[in-house]
CSV table of C-alpha atoms and ligand atoms in Angstrom, one decimal:
chain,number,residue,atom,x,y,z
A,1,MET,CA,37.0,-77.6,-33.0
A,2,SER,CA,36.1,-74.4,-31.1
A,3,LEU,CA,34.2,-71.6,-32.4
A,4,ILE,CA,36.0,-68.2,-30.6
A,5,VAL,CA,34.5,-64.8,-31.0
A,6,GLN,CA,37.5,-62.3,-30.3
A,7,LYS,CA,36.6,-58.8,-29.9
A,8,PHE,CA,38.9,-56.2,-30.5
A,9,GLY,CA,38.8,-52.7,-29.2
A,10,GLY,CA,39.9,-49.3,-30.5
A,11,SER,CA,43.0,-49.1,-28.7
A,12,SER,CA,44.1,-52.6,-29.6
A,13,VAL,CA,43.6,-51.1,-33.4
A,14,SER,CA,44.7,-47.8,-33.0
A,15,ASP,CA,47.3,-47.8,-36.1
A,16,ALA,CA,49.1,-49.9,-38.5
A,17,GLU,CA,51.1,-51.6,-36.2
A,18,GLY,CA,48.1,-52.6,-33.9
A,19,ILE,CA,45.9,-54.2,-37.0
A,20,LYS,CA,49.0,-56.2,-37.6
A,21,ARG,CA,49.9,-57.3,-34.2
A,22,VAL,CA,45.5,-58.3,-34.0
A,23,ALA,CA,46.0,-59.7,-37.2
A,24,THR,CA,48.9,-62.0,-36.2
A,25,ARG,CA,46.7,-62.9,-33.1
A,26,ILE,CA,43.9,-63.7,-35.2
A,27,VAL,CA,45.9,-66.1,-37.7
A,28,ASP,CA,47.5,-67.9,-34.5
A,29,THR,CA,44.0,-68.5,-33.1
A,30,GLN,CA,42.9,-70.2,-36.4
A,31,ALA,CA,46.1,-72.1,-37.2
A,32,ALA,CA,45.5,-73.5,-33.5
A,33,GLY,CA,42.6,-75.4,-35.1
A,34,ASN,CA,39.8,-73.0,-34.2
A,35,GLN,CA,37.0,-71.2,-36.2
A,36,VAL,CA,37.3,-67.5,-35.4
A,37,VAL,CA,34.8,-64.6,-35.8
A,38,VAL,CA,36.4,-61.3,-35.1
A,39,VAL,CA,34.4,-58.1,-34.0
A,40,VAL,CA,36.4,-55.1,-34.2
A,41,SER,CA,36.0,-51.1,-32.9
A,42,ALA,CA,36.9,-48.5,-34.9
A,43,MET,CA,40.6,-47.2,-34.8
A,44,GLY,CA,41.9,-45.6,-31.5
A,45,ASP,CA,39.8,-42.5,-30.7
A,46,SER,CA,38.3,-42.2,-34.4
A,47,THR,CA,34.7,-42.3,-33.1
A,48,ASP,CA,35.3,-39.2,-30.6
A,49,GLU,CA,37.1,-37.6,-33.7
A,50,LEU,CA,34.0,-38.1,-35.8
A,51,LEU,CA,31.9,-36.8,-33.2
A,52,ASP,CA,34.1,-33.8,-33.0
A,53,LEU,CA,33.6,-33.1,-36.6
A,54,ALA,CA,29.8,-33.2,-36.5
A,55,GLU,CA,29.8,-30.9,-33.9
A,56,GLN,CA,31.7,-28.5,-35.9
A,57,VAL,CA,29.8,-28.6,-38.7
A,58,THR,CA,26.3,-28.2,-36.9
A,59,LEU,CA,27.5,-25.4,-34.7
A,60,TYR,CA,25.9,-22.2,-36.0
A,61,PRO,CA,27.1,-18.9,-36.4
A,62,GLU,CA,25.9,-15.9,-34.5
A,63,GLU,CA,23.8,-14.6,-37.2
A,64,LEU,CA,22.0,-17.6,-37.7
A,65,SER,CA,19.1,-18.1,-35.2
A,66,PRO,CA,19.0,-20.8,-32.8
A,67,GLU,CA,15.8,-22.0,-34.1
A,68,ALA,CA,17.4,-23.2,-36.9
A,69,ASP,CA,19.4,-25.8,-35.1
A,70,GLY,CA,17.7,-28.8,-33.8
A,71,LEU,CA,14.7,-28.3,-36.2
A,72,VAL,CA,16.0,-31.3,-38.1
A,73,SER,CA,17.2,-34.0,-36.2
A,74,SER,CA,20.6,-35.4,-37.8
A,75,ALA,CA,20.2,-38.9,-35.7
A,76,ARG,CA,20.1,-40.7,-38.7
A,77,GLU,CA,23.0,-39.5,-40.6
A,78,MET,CA,25.1,-39.4,-37.1
A,79,ASP,CA,24.5,-43.6,-37.5
A,80,MET,CA,25.8,-43.3,-41.1
A,81,LEU,CA,28.9,-41.5,-40.2
A,82,LEU,CA,29.9,-43.3,-36.8
A,83,SER,CA,29.4,-46.7,-38.7
A,84,ALA,CA,32.1,-45.6,-40.9
A,85,GLY,CA,34.9,-46.0,-38.3
A,86,GLU,CA,34.3,-49.7,-38.3
A,87,ARG,CA,34.5,-50.1,-41.9
A,88,ILE,CA,37.7,-48.5,-41.9
A,89,SER,CA,39.3,-50.9,-39.3
A,90,MET,CA,37.5,-54.0,-40.3
A,91,ALA,CA,38.6,-53.8,-43.9
A,92,LEU,CA,42.3,-52.9,-42.8
A,93,LEU,CA,42.1,-55.8,-40.8
A,94,ALA,CA,41.2,-58.5,-43.4
A,95,MET,CA,43.8,-57.0,-45.6
A,96,ALA,CA,46.5,-57.5,-42.9
A,97,ILE,CA,45.2,-61.4,-42.4
A,98,HIS,CA,45.5,-61.7,-46.2
A,99,ARG,CA,49.1,-60.5,-46.3
A,100,ARG,CA,49.5,-63.2,-43.4
A,101,GLY,CA,48.5,-65.8,-45.8
A,102,ALA,CA,45.2,-66.6,-44.6
A,103,SER,CA,41.6,-65.8,-46.1
A,104,ALA,CA,39.4,-63.2,-44.3
A,105,GLN,CA,36.4,-61.6,-44.9
A,106,SER,CA,34.7,-58.3,-43.4
A,107,PHE,CA,31.0,-57.8,-42.9
A,108,THR,CA,29.2,-54.8,-41.9
A,109,GLY,CA,26.7,-55.1,-39.0
A,110,SER,CA,23.8,-55.1,-41.8
A,111,GLN,CA,25.7,-58.2,-43.6
A,112,ALA,CA,26.2,-59.6,-40.5
A,113,GLY,CA,22.6,-60.0,-39.8
A,114,MET,CA,22.2,-57.5,-36.8
A,115,PHE,CA,18.9,-56.2,-36.8
A,116,THR,CA,17.9,-53.5,-34.3
A,117,ASP,CA,15.0,-51.2,-33.5
A,118,SER,CA,15.0,-47.8,-35.0
A,119,ILE,CA,16.2,-45.7,-32.3
A,120,HIS,CA,19.4,-43.8,-33.7
A,121,GLY,CA,22.3,-43.4,-31.3
A,122,ARG,CA,21.3,-46.4,-28.8
A,123,ALA,CA,19.5,-48.8,-31.2
A,124,ARG,CA,18.7,-52.4,-29.5
A,125,ILE,CA,19.6,-55.7,-31.3
A,126,ILE,CA,16.2,-57.5,-31.9
A,127,ASP,CA,17.1,-60.0,-34.3
A,128,VAL,CA,20.8,-61.6,-35.2
A,129,SER,CA,20.9,-63.8,-38.4
A,130,PRO,CA,24.7,-64.3,-39.1
A,131,HIS,CA,24.0,-66.8,-42.1
A,132,ARG,CA,26.8,-65.2,-44.2
A,133,ILE,CA,29.1,-65.3,-41.0
A,134,ARG,CA,28.3,-69.1,-40.3
A,135,THR,CA,28.8,-69.5,-44.2
A,136,ALA,CA,32.6,-67.7,-44.0
A,137,ILE,CA,33.7,-69.8,-41.2
A,138,GLU,CA,32.8,-73.1,-42.6
A,139,LYS,CA,34.6,-72.2,-45.9
A,140,GLY,CA,37.8,-71.6,-43.5
A,141,ASP,CA,37.6,-68.0,-43.5
A,142,VAL,CA,37.9,-65.3,-40.8
A,143,ALA,CA,35.1,-63.5,-40.5
A,144,ILE,CA,35.3,-59.7,-39.6
A,145,VAL,CA,32.2,-57.9,-38.6
A,146,ALA,CA,32.2,-54.3,-37.9
A,147,GLY,CA,31.2,-53.8,-33.9
A,148,PHE,CA,28.6,-51.1,-32.7
A,149,GLN,CA,26.2,-51.0,-35.7
A,150,GLY,CA,22.9,-52.8,-37.3
A,151,MET,CA,20.2,-51.9,-39.3
A,152,SER,CA,16.9,-51.2,-38.6
A,153,ARG,CA,14.5,-53.9,-39.2
A,154,ASP,CA,11.7,-51.2,-40.1
A,155,SER,CA,13.1,-48.4,-41.7
A,156,LYS,CA,16.3,-50.2,-43.3
A,157,ASP,CA,18.6,-47.7,-42.1
A,158,ILE,CA,21.9,-48.0,-40.5
A,159,THR,CA,21.7,-47.9,-36.6
A,160,THR,CA,24.5,-48.0,-34.0
A,161,LEU,CA,24.1,-49.4,-30.5
A,162,GLY,CA,25.4,-46.6,-28.3
A,163,ARG,CA,29.2,-45.9,-27.3
A,164,GLY,CA,31.3,-49.0,-26.5
A,165,GLY,CA,28.6,-51.2,-28.3
A,166,SER,CA,31.3,-53.4,-30.1
A,167,ASP,CA,31.1,-55.6,-27.0
A,168,THR,CA,27.3,-56.1,-27.1
A,169,THR,CA,28.0,-57.2,-30.7
A,170,ALA,CA,30.5,-59.7,-30.0
A,171,VAL,CA,28.5,-61.1,-27.2
A,172,ALA,CA,25.0,-61.1,-29.8
A,173,LEU,CA,27.5,-63.1,-32.4
A,174,ALA,CA,28.9,-65.3,-30.1
A,175,ALA,CA,25.2,-66.4,-28.6
A,176,ALA,CA,23.7,-66.8,-32.3
A,177,LEU,CA,26.6,-68.7,-33.5
A,178,GLY,CA,26.8,-70.8,-30.2
A,179,ALA,CA,30.3,-69.9,-29.8
A,180,ASP,CA,32.4,-71.6,-27.4
A,181,VAL,CA,33.8,-68.4,-25.9
A,182,CYS,CA,33.7,-64.6,-26.3
A,183,GLU,CA,36.8,-63.1,-25.9
A,184,ILE,CA,37.0,-59.4,-25.0
A,185,TYR,CA,40.6,-57.9,-26.1
A,186,THR,CA,41.6,-54.5,-24.3
A,187,ASP,CA,44.5,-52.7,-23.4
A,188,VAL,CA,44.7,-53.8,-20.1
A,189,ASP,CA,44.7,-57.3,-19.0
A,190,GLY,CA,41.3,-57.8,-17.5
A,191,VAL,CA,38.7,-56.4,-15.1
A,192,TYR,CA,40.7,-54.6,-12.2
A,193,THR,CA,39.2,-53.6,-9.0
A,194,ALA,CA,39.5,-50.0,-10.2
A,195,ASP,CA,40.4,-48.0,-13.4
A,196,PRO,CA,44.3,-48.6,-13.4
A,197,ARG,CA,44.5,-45.1,-15.1
A,198,VAL,CA,43.1,-43.7,-11.8
A,199,VAL,CA,44.5,-46.4,-9.1
A,200,PRO,CA,47.7,-47.6,-10.5
A,201,ALA,CA,47.7,-50.0,-7.3
A,202,ALA,CA,44.7,-51.6,-8.7
A,203,ARG,CA,44.7,-55.7,-8.8
A,204,LYS,CA,43.4,-57.8,-11.9
A,205,ILE,CA,40.3,-60.2,-10.7
A,206,ASP,CA,40.9,-63.7,-12.2
A,207,LEU,CA,37.2,-64.6,-11.8
A,208,ILE,CA,33.8,-62.3,-11.5
A,209,SER,CA,30.4,-63.2,-11.3
A,210,SER,CA,28.3,-61.6,-14.0
A,211,GLU,CA,26.1,-60.2,-11.0
A,212,GLU,CA,29.1,-58.4,-10.0
A,213,MET,CA,30.1,-57.4,-13.4
A,214,LEU,CA,26.8,-56.2,-14.1
A,215,GLU,CA,27.2,-53.7,-11.0
A,216,LEU,CA,30.7,-52.4,-12.2
A,217,ALA,CA,29.5,-51.7,-15.8
A,218,ALA,CA,26.0,-50.1,-14.5
A,219,SER,CA,28.4,-48.0,-12.4
A,220,GLY,CA,30.6,-46.6,-15.1
A,221,ALA,CA,33.8,-49.4,-15.4
A,222,LYS,CA,33.9,-48.9,-18.8
A,223,ILE,CA,35.9,-52.1,-19.5
A,224,LEU,CA,33.0,-53.8,-20.7
A,225,HIS,CA,29.6,-52.2,-22.2
A,226,LEU,CA,26.6,-52.7,-19.6
A,227,ARG,CA,24.6,-54.4,-22.3
A,228,CYS,CA,27.2,-56.7,-23.2
A,229,VAL,CA,27.3,-58.4,-19.5
A,230,GLU,CA,23.4,-58.6,-19.7
A,231,TYR,CA,23.2,-60.1,-23.1
A,232,ALA,CA,26.2,-62.7,-21.8
A,233,ARG,CA,24.3,-63.6,-18.5
A,234,ARG,CA,21.0,-64.1,-20.7
A,235,PHE,CA,22.3,-66.6,-23.0
A,236,GLY,CA,25.1,-67.9,-20.7
A,237,VAL,CA,28.3,-66.8,-23.2
A,238,PRO,CA,31.6,-66.9,-21.1
A,239,LEU,CA,33.3,-63.7,-21.5
A,240,HIS,CA,37.2,-63.4,-21.1
A,241,VAL,CA,38.4,-60.2,-20.6
A,242,ARG,CA,42.0,-59.9,-21.9
A,243,SER,CA,44.7,-57.9,-23.4
A,244,SER,CA,45.5,-57.9,-27.0
A,245,PHE,CA,49.0,-56.8,-25.8
A,246,SER,CA,49.9,-59.6,-23.7
A,247,HIS,CA,49.3,-63.6,-23.9
A,248,ASN,CA,48.4,-63.4,-20.0
A,249,GLU,CA,45.4,-65.0,-18.7
A,250,GLY,CA,42.8,-62.3,-18.3
A,251,THR,CA,39.4,-62.2,-16.3
A,252,TRP,CA,36.6,-64.7,-16.7
A,253,VAL,CA,33.4,-63.3,-16.6
A,254,ILE,CA,30.9,-66.3,-15.6
A,255,PRO,CA,27.3,-66.5,-15.6
A,256,ASP,CA,25.6,-67.1,-12.5
A,257,PRO,CA,26.1,-70.0,-10.1
A,258,ASP,CA,22.9,-71.3,-11.7
A,259,THR,CA,23.6,-71.6,-14.7
A,260,SER,CA,26.5,-73.3,-15.5
A,261,ILE,CA,29.8,-72.9,-13.6
A,262,THR,CA,32.3,-75.8,-12.6
A,263,ILE,CA,34.3,-74.4,-10.1
A,264,GLN,CA,37.9,-75.6,-11.0
A,265,GLU,CA,40.0,-77.2,-8.5
A,266,GLY,CA,42.3,-74.5,-6.2
A,267,GLU,CA,39.7,-72.0,-7.0
A,268,PRO,CA,38.7,-69.8,-3.8
A,269,LEU,CA,34.9,-71.3,-3.3
A,270,GLU,CA,34.1,-68.0,-1.1
A,271,GLN,CA,34.3,-64.8,-3.1
A,272,PRO,CA,36.3,-61.4,-1.3
A,273,ILE,CA,33.8,-59.0,0.4
A,274,ILE,CA,34.3,-56.6,-2.6
A,275,SER,CA,35.0,-56.7,-6.0
A,276,GLY,CA,36.0,-53.4,-7.0
A,277,VAL,CA,35.7,-49.4,-6.9
A,278,ALA,CA,34.0,-48.0,-9.8
A,279,HIS,CA,33.7,-44.7,-10.9
A,280,ASP,CA,31.8,-42.6,-13.7
A,281,ARG,CA,32.2,-38.8,-15.0
A,282,SER,CA,29.3,-39.2,-17.6
A,283,GLU,CA,26.4,-38.2,-15.6
A,284,ALA,CA,24.9,-34.8,-14.7
A,285,LYS,CA,22.6,-34.0,-12.1
A,286,VAL,CA,19.2,-32.3,-12.4
A,287,THR,CA,17.5,-31.0,-9.4
A,288,VAL,CA,13.6,-29.8,-9.6
A,289,ILE,CA,13.1,-27.1,-7.1
A,290,GLY,CA,9.9,-26.5,-5.3
A,291,VAL,CA,7.7,-29.6,-6.3
A,292,PRO,CA,4.3,-29.4,-4.7
A,293,ASP,CA,4.2,-32.3,-2.3
A,294,ILE,CA,1.5,-34.1,-3.5
A,295,PRO,CA,0.7,-37.8,-5.1
A,296,GLY,CA,1.5,-37.9,-8.9
A,297,LYS,CA,4.2,-35.3,-9.0
A,298,ALA,CA,7.2,-37.6,-8.9
A,299,ALA,CA,5.5,-39.5,-11.3
A,300,GLU,CA,4.9,-36.9,-13.8
A,301,ILE,CA,8.3,-35.9,-13.6
A,302,PHE,CA,9.4,-39.1,-14.5
A,303,ASN,CA,7.0,-39.7,-17.4
A,304,ILE,CA,8.6,-36.6,-19.1
A,305,MET,CA,11.9,-38.1,-18.4
A,306,ALA,CA,10.9,-41.4,-20.1
A,307,GLY,CA,9.3,-39.2,-23.0
A,308,ALA,CA,12.5,-37.7,-23.6
A,309,HIS,CA,14.5,-41.0,-23.4
A,310,ALA,CA,16.4,-40.1,-20.9
A,311,ASN,CA,17.9,-42.9,-18.4
A,312,ILE,CA,17.5,-42.0,-14.9
A,313,ASP,CA,20.3,-43.2,-12.6
A,314,MET,CA,20.3,-42.2,-8.9
A,315,ILE,CA,16.9,-40.4,-7.4
A,316,VAL,CA,16.6,-38.6,-4.1
A,317,GLN,CA,13.3,-36.5,-2.9
A,318,ASN,CA,14.1,-34.3,-0.2
A,319,ILE,CA,11.9,-33.9,2.9
A,320,SER,CA,9.0,-31.3,2.4
A,321,THR,CA,10.3,-27.8,4.1
A,322,HIS,CA,7.9,-27.3,7.0
A,323,GLY,CA,4.9,-25.9,6.1
A,324,SER,CA,5.6,-25.1,2.3
A,325,GLY,CA,3.9,-28.0,0.7
A,326,ARG,CA,6.8,-28.3,-1.9
A,327,THR,CA,9.9,-30.3,-1.9
A,328,ASP,CA,13.1,-30.8,-4.2
A,329,ILE,CA,13.5,-33.8,-6.4
A,330,SER,CA,17.2,-34.5,-7.7
A,331,PHE,CA,18.4,-37.0,-10.0
A,332,THR,CA,20.9,-38.1,-12.3
A,333,LEU,CA,21.2,-38.9,-15.8
A,334,PRO,CA,23.6,-39.0,-18.8
A,335,ILE,CA,25.2,-36.0,-19.8
A,336,VAL,CA,24.6,-36.6,-23.5
A,337,ASP,CA,20.9,-36.9,-22.4
A,338,GLY,CA,20.9,-33.8,-20.4
A,339,LYS,CA,19.8,-31.4,-23.1
A,340,GLU,CA,16.6,-33.1,-24.3
A,341,ALA,CA,15.7,-34.0,-20.5
A,342,LEU,CA,15.8,-30.3,-19.6
A,343,ALA,CA,13.8,-28.7,-22.6
A,344,ALA,CA,11.1,-31.3,-22.1
A,345,LEU,CA,11.1,-30.3,-18.1
A,346,LYS,CA,10.9,-26.7,-18.8
A,347,ALA,CA,7.9,-27.1,-21.3
A,348,ALA,CA,6.2,-28.8,-18.5
A,349,GLN,CA,7.1,-26.4,-15.8
A,350,SER,CA,3.5,-24.4,-15.6
A,351,ALA,CA,1.7,-28.2,-15.7
A,352,VAL,CA,3.9,-29.6,-13.2
A,353,GLY,CA,3.9,-26.6,-10.9
A,354,PHE,CA,7.5,-26.8,-9.5
A,355,GLU,CA,9.4,-23.6,-9.2
A,356,SER,CA,13.0,-23.8,-11.1
A,357,ILE,CA,15.4,-26.2,-12.2
A,358,GLU,CA,19.1,-26.6,-11.6
A,359,TYR,CA,21.6,-28.6,-13.7
A,360,ASN,CA,25.2,-29.8,-12.9
A,361,GLU,CA,27.6,-31.3,-15.4
A,362,HIS,CA,30.4,-31.3,-13.0
A,363,ILE,CA,29.9,-34.3,-10.7
A,364,GLY,CA,31.3,-37.9,-10.4
A,365,LYS,CA,29.9,-40.8,-9.1
A,366,LEU,CA,31.8,-43.4,-7.2
A,367,SER,CA,30.6,-47.1,-6.3
A,368,LEU,CA,31.9,-49.4,-4.3
A,369,ILE,CA,31.0,-53.3,-5.4
A,370,GLY,CA,30.9,-56.6,-3.8
A,371,ALA,CA,28.3,-59.5,-3.4
A,372,GLY,CA,29.7,-60.2,-0.2
A,373,MET,CA,28.5,-56.9,1.2
A,374,ARG,CA,25.3,-58.8,1.8
A,375,SER,CA,26.6,-60.4,4.7
A,376,ASN,CA,29.2,-58.3,6.2
A,377,PRO,CA,28.2,-55.7,8.3
A,378,GLY,CA,30.4,-52.5,8.4
A,379,VAL,CA,30.7,-52.0,4.7
A,380,SER,CA,29.2,-48.7,4.7
A,381,ALA,CA,30.8,-47.0,7.7
A,382,ARG,CA,34.0,-48.0,6.4
A,383,PHE,CA,33.4,-46.5,2.9
A,384,PHE,CA,32.0,-43.1,4.4
A,385,LYS,CA,35.0,-42.9,6.9
A,386,ALA,CA,37.2,-43.5,3.7
A,387,LEU,CA,35.6,-40.3,2.2
A,388,SER,CA,35.3,-38.3,5.2
A,389,ASP,CA,39.2,-38.6,5.9
A,390,THR,CA,39.5,-37.7,2.3
A,391,GLY,CA,37.3,-34.2,2.6
A,392,VAL,CA,35.2,-35.5,0.2
A,393,ASN,CA,31.5,-34.1,0.7
A,394,ILE,CA,28.9,-36.4,-0.4
A,395,ASP,CA,25.8,-35.1,-2.6
A,396,LEU,CA,23.8,-37.9,-3.2
A,397,ILE,CA,23.8,-41.7,-1.8
A,398,SER,CA,21.9,-44.9,-3.5
A,399,THR,CA,22.3,-48.8,-2.6
A,400,SER,CA,21.5,-52.0,-3.9
A,401,GLU,CA,22.1,-55.2,-2.3
A,402,ILE,CA,25.8,-55.3,-3.4
A,403,ARG,CA,26.7,-51.7,-4.2
A,404,ILE,CA,26.8,-48.6,-2.4
A,405,SER,CA,27.4,-45.3,-4.8
A,406,VAL,CA,27.9,-41.8,-4.0
A,407,VAL,CA,27.9,-38.7,-6.1
A,408,THR,CA,30.7,-36.1,-5.1
A,409,ALA,CA,32.1,-33.0,-6.9
A,410,GLU,CA,33.9,-34.1,-10.1
A,411,ASP,CA,37.2,-32.6,-9.3
A,412,LYS,CA,37.2,-34.9,-5.8
A,413,LEU,CA,36.6,-38.2,-7.7
A,414,ASP,CA,40.1,-39.6,-8.2
A,415,ALA,CA,40.8,-39.1,-4.8
A,416,ALA,CA,37.5,-40.6,-3.4
A,417,VAL,CA,38.5,-43.6,-5.3
A,418,ARG,CA,42.1,-44.1,-4.4
A,419,ALA,CA,40.9,-43.5,-0.9
A,420,VAL,CA,38.1,-46.2,-0.8
A,421,HIS,CA,40.3,-48.6,-3.1
A,422,HIS,CA,42.9,-48.5,-0.3
A,423,ALA,CA,40.2,-48.6,2.8
A,424,PHE,CA,39.0,-52.0,1.6
A,425,ASP,CA,42.5,-53.3,1.3
A,426,LEU,CA,42.3,-53.7,-2.5
A,427,ASP,CA,45.7,-52.5,-3.2
A,428,ALA,CA,48.2,-54.5,-4.9
A,429,GLY,CA,52.0,-54.3,-4.0
A,430,SER,CA,53.0,-54.0,-8.1
A,431,LYS,CA,51.5,-51.1,-10.4
A,432,ALA,CA,49.1,-52.2,-13.2
A,433,THR,CA,50.1,-52.1,-16.5
A,434,VAL,CA,47.9,-50.3,-19.2
A,435,TYR,CA,49.5,-50.9,-22.7
A,436,GLY,CA,47.6,-48.3,-25.0
A,437,GLY,CA,44.7,-46.1,-25.1
A,438,THR,CA,43.9,-42.7,-24.3
A,439,GLY,CA,41.3,-43.7,-21.7
A,440,ARG,CA,39.0,-41.1,-23.6
B,501,LIG,N1,33.8,-47.5,-31.7
B,501,LIG,C1,32.6,-47.3,-31.1
B,501,LIG,C2,32.9,-46.3,-29.6
B,501,LIG,O1,34.1,-45.8,-29.4
B,501,LIG,C3,32.0,-48.6,-30.3
B,501,LIG,C4,33.1,-49.2,-29.4
B,501,LIG,O2,34.3,-48.7,-29.3
B,501,LIG,O3,32.5,-50.4,-29.2
B,501,LIG,O4,32.1,-46.3,-29.2
B,502,MG,MG1,35.8,-47.0,-29.2
């Protein structure tokens, strides 16, 4: 008997029909002789809708002083609010399974033993003790767990893991339960060479290493949560990313060769040079202008950013303008971290001694990823030619061993992604199927 963890994303359970379809799939998996643990996300775009509501009730009218806002942090309440989305879908899913004659029980994150630290909105898992889940599946129930949430071990408050965190819940449970596979169900047939919503000619990838998947996820591919890929790699959990709308074989994300992978006969031993193109619209660019060009200033700035919990991505320091003794430092960070980061920087302006700050949310990041880049010259040349042929101006550049990323203007991003995808011969002859979801 196998133990399978199945995770269903919001687009798979966006309405009653979706919940019924998923319930049938779960019951079939169990009837085939498996123990099944399900992790479910909130229905459709309901997490975004809850966020919109929260914003509406916290906007202050003109006559209230802005200082009244932000003095009391609502981070704890935000997690209470957002965790409700997954409670709705898990209970409905359990009912739909009952209707199909199987037994199922739903569990909140805390009931499932997901213990986290106390950082609201981006809590990290520190312990998984799924006793109740084990008991439930041993007595023949389907166990359904609310994704993306846990409980702080210190404060006992409800926490959430950050947007898209249900994938990480699923992998963490799969690791703790010693599951045979963690299936991530979504609205496309697997991991594609680019987002099929932007590049209809994108191709499905059958097999990808955790290393490349990590770079794709880190570069903005929303198909898998970055932390879920890291977790799966660490604990050697095989991931199978597939569609809940079809029975097609999806994409296998395999832990690195040195952990455990048996290459099936007929599989190519050498990987293609490029595995895909990812894009990201969720970052903003900060430029700190006129920073004194002396040792220690970058350390001061990034220490301030760390204190503001900002996840810094690309960093570029310009050469100091001749004779001025000053330089500019640009970096990108998630838009959601922008407000707090800017406030922290402004507060330290005179101490650090920089002249001003520029902030731009209308940027896009494009990344080309492939393990084969390491041993193939000419990749950068082809990449930059594709961008210049499309008239895309490049703002920042960063690279790793298996990735090249650039920042461009946001309105040029889609065209740039298509051009690069085409330039590396990744286009398929057919159009990728997007079964559902709004891509929000
Ligand atoms: N519902 C949460 C979100 O939309 C978690 C998830 O879907 O994984 O971010
Ligand atoms: Mg969601």
